[in-house]
Coordinates of C-alpha atoms in Angstrom, one line a residue:
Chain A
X1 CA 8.8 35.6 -57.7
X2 CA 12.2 37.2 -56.3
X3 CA 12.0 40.9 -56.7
X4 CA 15.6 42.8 -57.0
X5 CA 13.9 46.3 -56.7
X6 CA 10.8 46.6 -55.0
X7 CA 9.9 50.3 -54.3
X8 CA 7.3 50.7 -52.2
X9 CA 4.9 54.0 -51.6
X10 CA 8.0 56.6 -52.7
X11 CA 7.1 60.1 -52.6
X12 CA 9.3 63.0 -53.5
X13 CA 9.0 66.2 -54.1
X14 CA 11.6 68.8 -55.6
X15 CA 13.1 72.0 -53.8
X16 CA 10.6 74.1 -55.7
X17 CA 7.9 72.1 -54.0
X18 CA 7.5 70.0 -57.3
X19 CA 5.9 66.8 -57.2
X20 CA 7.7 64.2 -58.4
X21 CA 6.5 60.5 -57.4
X22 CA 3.6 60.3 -55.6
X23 CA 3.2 57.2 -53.9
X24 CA 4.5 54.8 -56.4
X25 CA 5.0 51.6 -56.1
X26 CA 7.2 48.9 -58.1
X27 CA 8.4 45.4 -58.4
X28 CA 11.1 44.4 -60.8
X29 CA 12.4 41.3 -61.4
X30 CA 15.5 39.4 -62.8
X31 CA 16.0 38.4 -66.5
X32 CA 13.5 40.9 -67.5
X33 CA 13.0 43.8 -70.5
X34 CA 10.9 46.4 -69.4
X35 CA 9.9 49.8 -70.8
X36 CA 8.4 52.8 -68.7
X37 CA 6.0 55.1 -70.9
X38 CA 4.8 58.4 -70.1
X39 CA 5.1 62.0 -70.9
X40 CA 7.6 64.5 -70.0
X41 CA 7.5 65.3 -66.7
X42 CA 6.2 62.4 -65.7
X43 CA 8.5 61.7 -63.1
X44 CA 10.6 58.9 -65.3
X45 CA 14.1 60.2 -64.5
X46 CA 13.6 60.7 -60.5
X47 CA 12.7 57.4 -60.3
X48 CA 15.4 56.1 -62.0
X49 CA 17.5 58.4 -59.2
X50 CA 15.4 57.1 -56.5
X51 CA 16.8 53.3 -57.5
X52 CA 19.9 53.8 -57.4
X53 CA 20.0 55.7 -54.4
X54 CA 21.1 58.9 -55.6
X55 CA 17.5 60.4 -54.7
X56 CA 16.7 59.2 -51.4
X57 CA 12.9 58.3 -50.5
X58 CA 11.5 60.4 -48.1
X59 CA 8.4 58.4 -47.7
X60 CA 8.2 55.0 -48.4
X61 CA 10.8 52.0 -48.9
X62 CA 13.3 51.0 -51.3
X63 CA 14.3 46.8 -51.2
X64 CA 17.1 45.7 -52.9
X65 CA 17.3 42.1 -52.9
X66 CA 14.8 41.6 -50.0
X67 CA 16.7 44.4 -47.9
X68 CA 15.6 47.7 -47.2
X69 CA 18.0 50.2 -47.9
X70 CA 19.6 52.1 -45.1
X71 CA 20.8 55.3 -46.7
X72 CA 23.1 55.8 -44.1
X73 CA 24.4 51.8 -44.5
X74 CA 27.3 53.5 -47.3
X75 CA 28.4 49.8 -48.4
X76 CA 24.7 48.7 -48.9
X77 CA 24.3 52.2 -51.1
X78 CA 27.8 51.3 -52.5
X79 CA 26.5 48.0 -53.4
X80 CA 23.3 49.6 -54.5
X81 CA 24.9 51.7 -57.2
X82 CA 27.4 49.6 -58.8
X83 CA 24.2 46.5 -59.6
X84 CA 21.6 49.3 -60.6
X85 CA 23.0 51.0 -64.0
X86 CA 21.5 54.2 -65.1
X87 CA 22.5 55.9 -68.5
X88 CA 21.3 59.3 -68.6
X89 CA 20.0 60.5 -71.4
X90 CA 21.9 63.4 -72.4
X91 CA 25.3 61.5 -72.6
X92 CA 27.2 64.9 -72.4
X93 CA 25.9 64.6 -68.5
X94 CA 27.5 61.4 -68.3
X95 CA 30.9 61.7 -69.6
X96 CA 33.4 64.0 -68.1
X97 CA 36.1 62.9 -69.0
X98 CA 38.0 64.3 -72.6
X99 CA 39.4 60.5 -73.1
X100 CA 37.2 57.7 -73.8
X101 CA 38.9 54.8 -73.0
X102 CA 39.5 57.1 -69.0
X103 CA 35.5 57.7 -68.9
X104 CA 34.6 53.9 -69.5
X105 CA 37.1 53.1 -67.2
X106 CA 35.4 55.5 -64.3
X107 CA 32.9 52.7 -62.6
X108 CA 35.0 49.6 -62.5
X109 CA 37.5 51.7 -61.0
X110 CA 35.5 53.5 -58.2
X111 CA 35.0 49.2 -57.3
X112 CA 38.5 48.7 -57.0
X113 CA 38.8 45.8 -59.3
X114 CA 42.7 45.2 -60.3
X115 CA 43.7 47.1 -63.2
X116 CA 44.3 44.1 -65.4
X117 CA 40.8 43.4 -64.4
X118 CA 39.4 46.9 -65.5
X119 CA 41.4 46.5 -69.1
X120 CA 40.0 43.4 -69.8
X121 CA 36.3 44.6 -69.1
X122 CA 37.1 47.9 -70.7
X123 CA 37.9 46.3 -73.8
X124 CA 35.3 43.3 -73.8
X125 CA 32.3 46.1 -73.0
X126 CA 33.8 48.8 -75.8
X127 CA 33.9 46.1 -78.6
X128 CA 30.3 44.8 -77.4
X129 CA 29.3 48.4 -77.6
X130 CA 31.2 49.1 -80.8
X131 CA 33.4 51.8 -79.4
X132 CA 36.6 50.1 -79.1
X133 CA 37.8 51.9 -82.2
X134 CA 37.2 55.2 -80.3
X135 CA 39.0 54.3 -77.9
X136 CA 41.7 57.1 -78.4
X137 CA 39.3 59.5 -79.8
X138 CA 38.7 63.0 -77.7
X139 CA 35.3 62.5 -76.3
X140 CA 34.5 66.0 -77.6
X141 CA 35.0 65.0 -81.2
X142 CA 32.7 61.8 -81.3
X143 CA 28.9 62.1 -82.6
X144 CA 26.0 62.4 -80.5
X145 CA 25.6 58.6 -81.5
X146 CA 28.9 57.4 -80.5
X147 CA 28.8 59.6 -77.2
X148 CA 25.5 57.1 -76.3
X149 CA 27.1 54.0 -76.9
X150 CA 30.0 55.0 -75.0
X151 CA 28.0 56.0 -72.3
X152 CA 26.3 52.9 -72.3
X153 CA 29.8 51.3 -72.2
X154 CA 30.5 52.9 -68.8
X155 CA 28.1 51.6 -67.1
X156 CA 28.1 47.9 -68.8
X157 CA 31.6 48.1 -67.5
X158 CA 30.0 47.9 -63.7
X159 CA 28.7 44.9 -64.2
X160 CA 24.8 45.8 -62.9
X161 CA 22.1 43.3 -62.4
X162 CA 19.8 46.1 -63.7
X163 CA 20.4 48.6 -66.3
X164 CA 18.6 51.4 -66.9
X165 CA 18.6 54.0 -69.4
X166 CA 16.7 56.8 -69.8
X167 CA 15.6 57.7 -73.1
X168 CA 18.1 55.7 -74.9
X169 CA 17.1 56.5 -78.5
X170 CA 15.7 60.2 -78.3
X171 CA 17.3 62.1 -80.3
X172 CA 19.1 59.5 -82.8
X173 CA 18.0 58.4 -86.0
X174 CA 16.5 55.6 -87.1
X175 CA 19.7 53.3 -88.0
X176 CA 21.5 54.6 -84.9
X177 CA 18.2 53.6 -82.3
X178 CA 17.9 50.4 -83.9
X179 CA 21.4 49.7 -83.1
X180 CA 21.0 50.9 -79.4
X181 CA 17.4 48.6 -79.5
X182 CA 19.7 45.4 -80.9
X183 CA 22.8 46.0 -78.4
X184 CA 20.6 46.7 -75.4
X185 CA 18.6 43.0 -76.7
X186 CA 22.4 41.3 -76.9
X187 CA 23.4 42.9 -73.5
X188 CA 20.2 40.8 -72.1
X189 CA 21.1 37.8 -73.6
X190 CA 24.4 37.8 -72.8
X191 CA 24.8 39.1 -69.3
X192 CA 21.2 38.0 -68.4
X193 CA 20.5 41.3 -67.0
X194 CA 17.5 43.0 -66.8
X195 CA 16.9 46.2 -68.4
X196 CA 14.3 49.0 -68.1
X197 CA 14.3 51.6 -70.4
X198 CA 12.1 54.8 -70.8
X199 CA 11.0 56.2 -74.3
X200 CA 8.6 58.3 -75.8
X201 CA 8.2 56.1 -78.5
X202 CA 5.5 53.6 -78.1
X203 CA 6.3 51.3 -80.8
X204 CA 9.5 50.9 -79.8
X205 CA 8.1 49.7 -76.4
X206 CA 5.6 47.2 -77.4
X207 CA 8.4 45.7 -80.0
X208 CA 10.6 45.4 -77.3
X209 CA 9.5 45.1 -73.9
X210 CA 8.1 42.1 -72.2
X211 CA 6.2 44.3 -69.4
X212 CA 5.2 47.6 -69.2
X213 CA 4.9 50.6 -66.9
X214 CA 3.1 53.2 -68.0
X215 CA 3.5 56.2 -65.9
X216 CA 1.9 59.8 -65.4
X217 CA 2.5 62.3 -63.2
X218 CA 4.5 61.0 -60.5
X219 CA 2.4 57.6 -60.7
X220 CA 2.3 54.2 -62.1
X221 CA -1.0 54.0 -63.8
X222 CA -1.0 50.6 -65.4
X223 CA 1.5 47.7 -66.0
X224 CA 1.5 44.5 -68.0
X225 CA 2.2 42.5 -71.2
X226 CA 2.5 45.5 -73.6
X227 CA -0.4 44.0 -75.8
X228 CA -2.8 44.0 -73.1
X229 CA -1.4 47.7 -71.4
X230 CA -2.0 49.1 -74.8
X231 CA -5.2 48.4 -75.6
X232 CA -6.4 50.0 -72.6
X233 CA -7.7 53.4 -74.5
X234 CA -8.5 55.4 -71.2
X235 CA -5.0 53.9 -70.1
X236 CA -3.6 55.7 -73.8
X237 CA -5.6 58.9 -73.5
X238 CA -4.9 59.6 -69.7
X239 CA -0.9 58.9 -70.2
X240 CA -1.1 61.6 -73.8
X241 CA -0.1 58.3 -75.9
X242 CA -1.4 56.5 -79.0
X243 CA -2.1 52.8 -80.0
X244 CA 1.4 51.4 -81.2
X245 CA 1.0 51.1 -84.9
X246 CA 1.4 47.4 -84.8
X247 CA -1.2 46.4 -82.8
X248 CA -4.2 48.9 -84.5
X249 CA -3.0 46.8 -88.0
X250 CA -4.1 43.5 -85.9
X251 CA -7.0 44.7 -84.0
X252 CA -8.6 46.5 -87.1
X253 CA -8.0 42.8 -89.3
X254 CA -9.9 41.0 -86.3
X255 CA -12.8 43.9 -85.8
X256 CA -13.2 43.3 -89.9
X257 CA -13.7 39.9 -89.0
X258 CA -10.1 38.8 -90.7
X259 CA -8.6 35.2 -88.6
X260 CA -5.1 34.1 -88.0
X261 CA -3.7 30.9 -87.3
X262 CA -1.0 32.0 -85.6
X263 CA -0.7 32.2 -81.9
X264 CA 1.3 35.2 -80.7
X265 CA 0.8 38.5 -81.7
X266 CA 3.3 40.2 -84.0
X267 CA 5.5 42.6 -82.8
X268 CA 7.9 44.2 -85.1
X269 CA 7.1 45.2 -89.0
X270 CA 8.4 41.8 -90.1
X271 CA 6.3 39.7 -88.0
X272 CA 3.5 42.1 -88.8
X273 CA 4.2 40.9 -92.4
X274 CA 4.3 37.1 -91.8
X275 CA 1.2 37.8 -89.7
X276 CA -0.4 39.1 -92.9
X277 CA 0.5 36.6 -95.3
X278 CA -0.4 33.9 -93.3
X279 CA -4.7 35.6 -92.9
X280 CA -7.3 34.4 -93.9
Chain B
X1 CA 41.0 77.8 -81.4
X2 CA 40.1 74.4 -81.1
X3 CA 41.4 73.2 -84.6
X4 CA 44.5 72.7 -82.9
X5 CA 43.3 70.2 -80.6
X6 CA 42.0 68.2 -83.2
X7 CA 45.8 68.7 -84.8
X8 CA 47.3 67.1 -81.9
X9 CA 44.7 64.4 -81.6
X10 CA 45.5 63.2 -85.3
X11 CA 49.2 63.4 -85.1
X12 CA 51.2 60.7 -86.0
X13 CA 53.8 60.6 -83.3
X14 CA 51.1 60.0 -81.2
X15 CA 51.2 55.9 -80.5
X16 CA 54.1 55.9 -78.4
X17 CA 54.7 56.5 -74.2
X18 CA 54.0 60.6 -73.7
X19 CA 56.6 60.3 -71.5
X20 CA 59.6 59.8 -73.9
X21 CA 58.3 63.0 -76.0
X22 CA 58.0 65.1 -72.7
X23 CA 61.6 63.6 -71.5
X24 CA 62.8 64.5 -74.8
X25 CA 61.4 67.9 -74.9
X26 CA 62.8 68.7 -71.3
X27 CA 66.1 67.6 -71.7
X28 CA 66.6 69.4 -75.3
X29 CA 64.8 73.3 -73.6
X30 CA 67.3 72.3 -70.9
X31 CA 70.2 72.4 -73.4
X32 CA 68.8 74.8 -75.3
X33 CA 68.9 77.5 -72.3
X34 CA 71.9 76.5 -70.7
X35 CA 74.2 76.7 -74.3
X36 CA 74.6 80.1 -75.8
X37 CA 75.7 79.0 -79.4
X38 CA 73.4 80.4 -81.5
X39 CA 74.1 77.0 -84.1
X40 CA 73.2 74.9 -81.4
X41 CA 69.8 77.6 -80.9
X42 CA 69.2 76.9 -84.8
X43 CA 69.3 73.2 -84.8
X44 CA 67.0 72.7 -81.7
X45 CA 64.7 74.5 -84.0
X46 CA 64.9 72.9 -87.0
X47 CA 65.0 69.6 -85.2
X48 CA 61.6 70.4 -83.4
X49 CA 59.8 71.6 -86.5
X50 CA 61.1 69.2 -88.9
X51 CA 59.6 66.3 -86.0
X52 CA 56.3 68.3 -86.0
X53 CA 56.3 69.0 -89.7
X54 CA 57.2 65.7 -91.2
X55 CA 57.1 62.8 -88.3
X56 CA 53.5 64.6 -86.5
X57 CA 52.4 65.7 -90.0
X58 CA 51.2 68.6 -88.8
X59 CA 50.1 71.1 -91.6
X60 CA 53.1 73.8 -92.2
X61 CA 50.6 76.4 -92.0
X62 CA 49.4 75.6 -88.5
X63 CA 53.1 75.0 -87.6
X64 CA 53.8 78.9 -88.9
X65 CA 50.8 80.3 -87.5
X66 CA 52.0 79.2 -84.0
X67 CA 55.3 80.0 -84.1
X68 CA 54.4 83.7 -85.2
X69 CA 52.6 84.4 -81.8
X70 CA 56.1 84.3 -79.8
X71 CA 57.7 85.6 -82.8
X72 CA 56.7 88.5 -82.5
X73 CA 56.2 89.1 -79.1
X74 CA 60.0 87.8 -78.4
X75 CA 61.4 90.5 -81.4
X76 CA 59.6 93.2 -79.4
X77 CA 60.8 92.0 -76.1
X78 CA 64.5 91.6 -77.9
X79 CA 64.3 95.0 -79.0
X80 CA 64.6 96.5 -75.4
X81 CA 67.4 94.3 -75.2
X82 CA 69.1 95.6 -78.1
X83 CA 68.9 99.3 -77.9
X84 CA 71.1 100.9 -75.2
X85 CA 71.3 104.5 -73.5
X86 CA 74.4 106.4 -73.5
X87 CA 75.7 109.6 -73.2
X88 CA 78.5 108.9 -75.5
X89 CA 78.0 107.3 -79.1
X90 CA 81.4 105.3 -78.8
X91 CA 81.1 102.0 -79.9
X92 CA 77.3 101.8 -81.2
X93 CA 76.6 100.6 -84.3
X94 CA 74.2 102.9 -85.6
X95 CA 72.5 105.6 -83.1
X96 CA 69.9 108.5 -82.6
X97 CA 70.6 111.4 -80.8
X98 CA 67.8 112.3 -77.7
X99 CA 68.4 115.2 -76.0
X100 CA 72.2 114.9 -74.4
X101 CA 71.5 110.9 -74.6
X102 CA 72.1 108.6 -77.6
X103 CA 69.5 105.5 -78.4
X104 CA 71.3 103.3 -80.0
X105 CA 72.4 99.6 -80.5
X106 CA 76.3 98.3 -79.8
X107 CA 78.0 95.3 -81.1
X108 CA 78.0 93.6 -77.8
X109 CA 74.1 94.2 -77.0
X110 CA 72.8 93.1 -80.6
X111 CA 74.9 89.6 -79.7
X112 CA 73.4 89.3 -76.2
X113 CA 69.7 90.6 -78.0
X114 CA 70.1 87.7 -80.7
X115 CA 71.6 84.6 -78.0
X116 CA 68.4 85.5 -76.3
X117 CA 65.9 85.4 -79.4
X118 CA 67.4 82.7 -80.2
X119 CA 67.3 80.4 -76.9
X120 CA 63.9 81.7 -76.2
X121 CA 62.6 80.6 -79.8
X122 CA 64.4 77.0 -79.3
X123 CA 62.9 76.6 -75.9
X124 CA 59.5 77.4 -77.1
X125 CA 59.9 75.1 -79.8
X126 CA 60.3 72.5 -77.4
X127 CA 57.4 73.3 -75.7
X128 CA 55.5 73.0 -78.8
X129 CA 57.4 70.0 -80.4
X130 CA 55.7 68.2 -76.8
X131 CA 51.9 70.3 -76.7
X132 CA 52.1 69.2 -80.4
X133 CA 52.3 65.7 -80.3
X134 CA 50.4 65.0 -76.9
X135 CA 46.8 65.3 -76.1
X136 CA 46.0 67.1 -72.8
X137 CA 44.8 63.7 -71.4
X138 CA 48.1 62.2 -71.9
X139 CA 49.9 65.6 -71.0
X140 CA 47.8 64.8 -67.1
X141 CA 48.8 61.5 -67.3
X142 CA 52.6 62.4 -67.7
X143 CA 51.7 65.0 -65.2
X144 CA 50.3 61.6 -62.6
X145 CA 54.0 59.9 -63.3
X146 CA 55.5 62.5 -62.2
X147 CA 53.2 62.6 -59.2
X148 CA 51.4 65.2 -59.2
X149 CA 48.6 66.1 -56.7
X150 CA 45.5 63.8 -57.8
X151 CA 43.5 67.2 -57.0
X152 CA 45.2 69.1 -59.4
X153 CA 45.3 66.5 -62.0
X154 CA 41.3 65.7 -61.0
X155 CA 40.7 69.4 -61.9
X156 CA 42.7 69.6 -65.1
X157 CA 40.9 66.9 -66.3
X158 CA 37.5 67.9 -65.8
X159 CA 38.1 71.9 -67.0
X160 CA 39.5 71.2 -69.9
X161 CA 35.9 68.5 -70.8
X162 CA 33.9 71.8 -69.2
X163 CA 35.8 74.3 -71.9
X164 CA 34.2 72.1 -74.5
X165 CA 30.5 72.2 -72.7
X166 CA 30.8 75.8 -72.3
X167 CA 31.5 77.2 -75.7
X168 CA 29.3 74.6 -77.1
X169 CA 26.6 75.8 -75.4
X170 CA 27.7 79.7 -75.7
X171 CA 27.8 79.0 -79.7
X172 CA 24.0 77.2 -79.1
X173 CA 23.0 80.4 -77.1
X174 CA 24.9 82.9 -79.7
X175 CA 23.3 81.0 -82.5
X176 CA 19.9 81.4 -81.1
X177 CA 19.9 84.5 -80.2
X178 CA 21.5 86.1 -83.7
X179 CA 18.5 83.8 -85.3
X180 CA 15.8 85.8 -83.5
X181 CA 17.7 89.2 -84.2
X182 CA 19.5 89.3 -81.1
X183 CA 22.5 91.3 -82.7
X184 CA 21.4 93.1 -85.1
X185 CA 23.1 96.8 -83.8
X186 CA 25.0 97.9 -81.1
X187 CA 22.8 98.3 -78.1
X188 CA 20.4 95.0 -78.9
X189 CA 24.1 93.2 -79.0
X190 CA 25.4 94.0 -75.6
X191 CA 22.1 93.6 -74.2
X192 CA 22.0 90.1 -76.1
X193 CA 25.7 89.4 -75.0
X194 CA 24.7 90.3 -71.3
X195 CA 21.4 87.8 -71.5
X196 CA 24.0 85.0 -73.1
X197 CA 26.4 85.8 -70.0
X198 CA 23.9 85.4 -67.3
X199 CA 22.3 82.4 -69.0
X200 CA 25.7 80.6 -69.5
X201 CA 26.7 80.5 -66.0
X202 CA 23.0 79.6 -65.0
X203 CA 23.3 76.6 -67.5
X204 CA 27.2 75.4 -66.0
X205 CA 25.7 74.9 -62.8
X206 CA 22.8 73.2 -63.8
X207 CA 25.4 71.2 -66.1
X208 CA 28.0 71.1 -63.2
X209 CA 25.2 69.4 -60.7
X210 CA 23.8 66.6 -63.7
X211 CA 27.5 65.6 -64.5
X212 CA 27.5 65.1 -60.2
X213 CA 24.8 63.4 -60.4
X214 CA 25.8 60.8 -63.1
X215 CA 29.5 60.5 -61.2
X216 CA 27.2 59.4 -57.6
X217 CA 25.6 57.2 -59.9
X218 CA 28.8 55.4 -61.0
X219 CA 30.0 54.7 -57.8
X220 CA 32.2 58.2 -57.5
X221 CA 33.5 58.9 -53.6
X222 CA 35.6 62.0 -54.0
X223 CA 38.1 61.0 -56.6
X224 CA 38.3 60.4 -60.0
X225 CA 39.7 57.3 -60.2
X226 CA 40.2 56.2 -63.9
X227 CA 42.8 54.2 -65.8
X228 CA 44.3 55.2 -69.2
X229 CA 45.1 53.4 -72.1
X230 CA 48.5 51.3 -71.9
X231 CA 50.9 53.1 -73.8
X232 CA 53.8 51.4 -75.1
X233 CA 57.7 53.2 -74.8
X234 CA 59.6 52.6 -78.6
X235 CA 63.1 51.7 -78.0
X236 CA 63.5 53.0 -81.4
X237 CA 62.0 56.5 -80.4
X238 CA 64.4 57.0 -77.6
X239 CA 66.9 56.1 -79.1
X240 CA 66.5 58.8 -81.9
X241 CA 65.7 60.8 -79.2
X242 CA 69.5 60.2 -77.2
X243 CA 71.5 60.6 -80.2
X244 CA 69.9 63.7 -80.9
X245 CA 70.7 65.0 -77.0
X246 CA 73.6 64.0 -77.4
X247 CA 74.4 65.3 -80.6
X248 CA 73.6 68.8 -79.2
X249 CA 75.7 67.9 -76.5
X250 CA 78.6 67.2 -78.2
X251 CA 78.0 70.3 -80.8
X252 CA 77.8 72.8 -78.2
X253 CA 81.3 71.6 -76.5
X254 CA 82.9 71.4 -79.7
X255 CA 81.8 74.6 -80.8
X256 CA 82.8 76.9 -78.1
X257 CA 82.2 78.5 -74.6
X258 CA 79.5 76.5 -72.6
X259 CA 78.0 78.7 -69.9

């Protein structure tokens, strides 16, 4: 398999003497939905730094694309940022400029697309993201809810080959994350892109994500399918997180002795429903 | 302070080019200082507010409320203008005797006192009649077609975002604070006050270095570079806005001394 990112053996540590990675190591590939779990602190957001080169490795290697980067090669770390999108996840940090419609407009233009260019994408990415009727709004005026998508919209605007977003729902509620959860899965469709996102919220990780990371403190402890990762109870107990909700249901029906016909596990509540009507 | 923002965001004459609203603005403060009829001064006025009251809708109140801030400053400022010293009372409308001095006000300083009111209060209601209708990001992109410095305008642009961070997260500290009994009597106040202070600039930079960070990440290399919405000029706008230039125009020449 082609990798786009492959970091390999990163360690950084913070000013303070803090550290952040230690060592880690990790492959991602193309077409893919991916979630990182792990605690605060864990190290989530450096890493997310360290692959788009705004954090440069001290130790170990970053490959984009089979090439190592050169952080003194500006065009490779040019080329770097615009394919590797990362939303932050306080969208206040993101957005500096008072006009929406300027702020979305910030990445294409730092590629130096034509402008007819840039309004055509502004527009297509702010309708995909539901924002185009913002588009003369006062950034300060929107909702913490509308600030995220529009976020989001600035860096879909780029064009990456991976977005990332850190902690994409925290902090919204539950109508407003599942509409960040669909867009994210229509982005992927669409664009083909793949898309890692980090979340405290385990359900929303094993509903979602083909592959998982699961990290803790500064590491990568275990990766794979979600419904094998999760299962893992040292895995759980070691990285502070619980069985998703989903998943004990099924396992407690087959410990009980309870058999399904059907092939795949379920992953969201109504699959978990079909699963359960269809028991025997 | 910052209901006024949301004012001008709202306002209805908003959909068309800034530039023909900051054209119009100039070239009516431009006839407004250079004419001394004080029917021309009048008009300018009641043009600007009847645009901001009935075409902008903004609310009368707001309208009144801002227009009492030079108001009053300019009748104070007038006032110095108005009252003369003189050793003789000769020709002063009314007076008040100071030592071997008279205070007082003649015919020809109370004209010169109200031409100024006047031209100052239609000049400001230009100004107004264009901060009014225009949103600061389209008052820095007037500001770009009239090229200036893109480090200026770069700046502009990201203080005015950071005034909205900052008292945000003063009101988040204030409100924390007073929660937890932070100012309940004089001394705990300033202490709290001085705690807020300290912490708020400690916050900006930490603010100041994540909003870099997210710029690097988008590809930023020095400069802002951004594009704004298209705005569309109305022919119909400028129009109104010509005849009206030119009606002052025509009404100062008609109506006396042009200086």
């Amino acid at each position: 398999m082609r990798y786009i990112i492959e970091a390999a053996g990163i360690d950084f540590a913070y000013m303070d003497g803090t550290k952040a990675l230690k060592s880690l190591s990790m492959k991602i590939a193309g077409n893919q939905k991916y979630a990182i779990v792990g605690n605060n602190g864990a190290g989530k957001t450096t890493l997310f730094l360290h692959f788009n080169g705004v954090h440069q490795a001290r130790q170990g290697e970053l490959w984009y694309h089979g090439e190592k980067i050169d952080y003194k090669n500006s065009k490779q770390l040019k080329n770097l940022r615009k394919n590797i999108g990362v939303v932050f996840q306080n969208p206040d940090d993101q957005l500096f400029s008072a006009s929406v419609y300027q702020d979305v407009s910030f990445g294409p233009g730092n590629l130096g697309w034509p402008e007819p260019v840039i309004r055509k994408k502004i527009e297509e990415v702010m309708r995909q993201t539901d924002t185009w009727e913002l588009r003369d709004k006062a950034t300060h005026f929107l909702s913490y809810g509308q600030k995220k998508r529009v976020s989001i919209a600035g860096v879909l605007a780029m064009e990456p080959e991976i977005i990332i977003l850190d902690e994409p729902t925290a902090g919204l509620d539950p109508v407003c994350s599942g509409q960040i959860m669909t867009l994210l899965n229509e982005v992927q469709k669409k664009t083909g892109a793949t898309i890692i996102f980090s979340t405290h919220n385990i359900d929303e990780a094993y509903a979602w994500a083909d592959y998982v990371f699961v990290m803790h403190d500064g590491q990568i402890i275990e990766q794979g399918r979600p419904e094998d990762v999760f299962r893992k109870e040292d895995v759980l107990a070691k990285a502070n997180l619980v069985k998703p909700w989903i998943l004990e249901v099924c396992d407690h029906l087959a410990m009980s002795g309870k058999k399904n016909t059907q092939k795949s596990l379920p992953k969201t509540r109504e699959e978990l429903m079909a699963y359960l009507a269809d028991i025997s | 302070m910052f209901y006024i923002d949301q004012f001008v965001y709202t306002n209805k004459m908003r959909n068309s080019h800034p530039g023909e609203r900051l054209a119009f603005a100039l070239a009516t403060m431009f006839i407004s200082v250079t004419v001394n009829q004080p029917v021309v001064h009048l008009t300018v006025v009641a043009i600007m507010v009847g645009f901001l009251a009935f075409r902008a809708k903004i609310p009368g109140y707001v309208i009144l409320k801002l227009f009492s801030v030079p108001v009053t400053s300019l009748l104070v400022g007038v006032m110095t203008i108005a009252v003369q010293i003189n050793r003789f009372e000769t020709g002063m409308l009314f007076s008040m005797n100071v030592g071997s001095y008279y205070l007082g006000v003649t015919k020809a300083s109370a004209a010169v006192a109200v031409v100024t009111l006047l031209k100052s209060l239609s000049a400001v209601s230009c100004l107004y009649f264009f901060v009014l209708t225009t949103p600061m990001i389209e008052v820095i992109y007037t500001l770009k077609l009239l090229r200036a410095p893109a480090v200026f305008l770069d700046l502009m642009m990201l203080v005015y975002r950071f005034i909205f961070i900052f008292v945000e997260t003063a009101f988040q500290i204030y409100t924390s604070q007073s929660s937890r009994w932070g100012y309940l009597g004089f001394r705990r106040s300033i202490h709290s006050f001085g705690l807020l202070f300290a912490n708020l600039w400690a916050k900006s930079f930490i603010k100041s270095q994540a909003i870099f960070t997210s710029l690097l990440s988008r590809g930023y290399e020095g400069e802002l570079n951004v594009v704004t919405p298209a705005y569309n000029w109305s022919s119909s706008n400028l129009l109104l806005f010509g005849f009206i230039d030119l009606g002052l125009i025509l009404m100062a020449l008609y109506s006396g001394v042009v200086m």
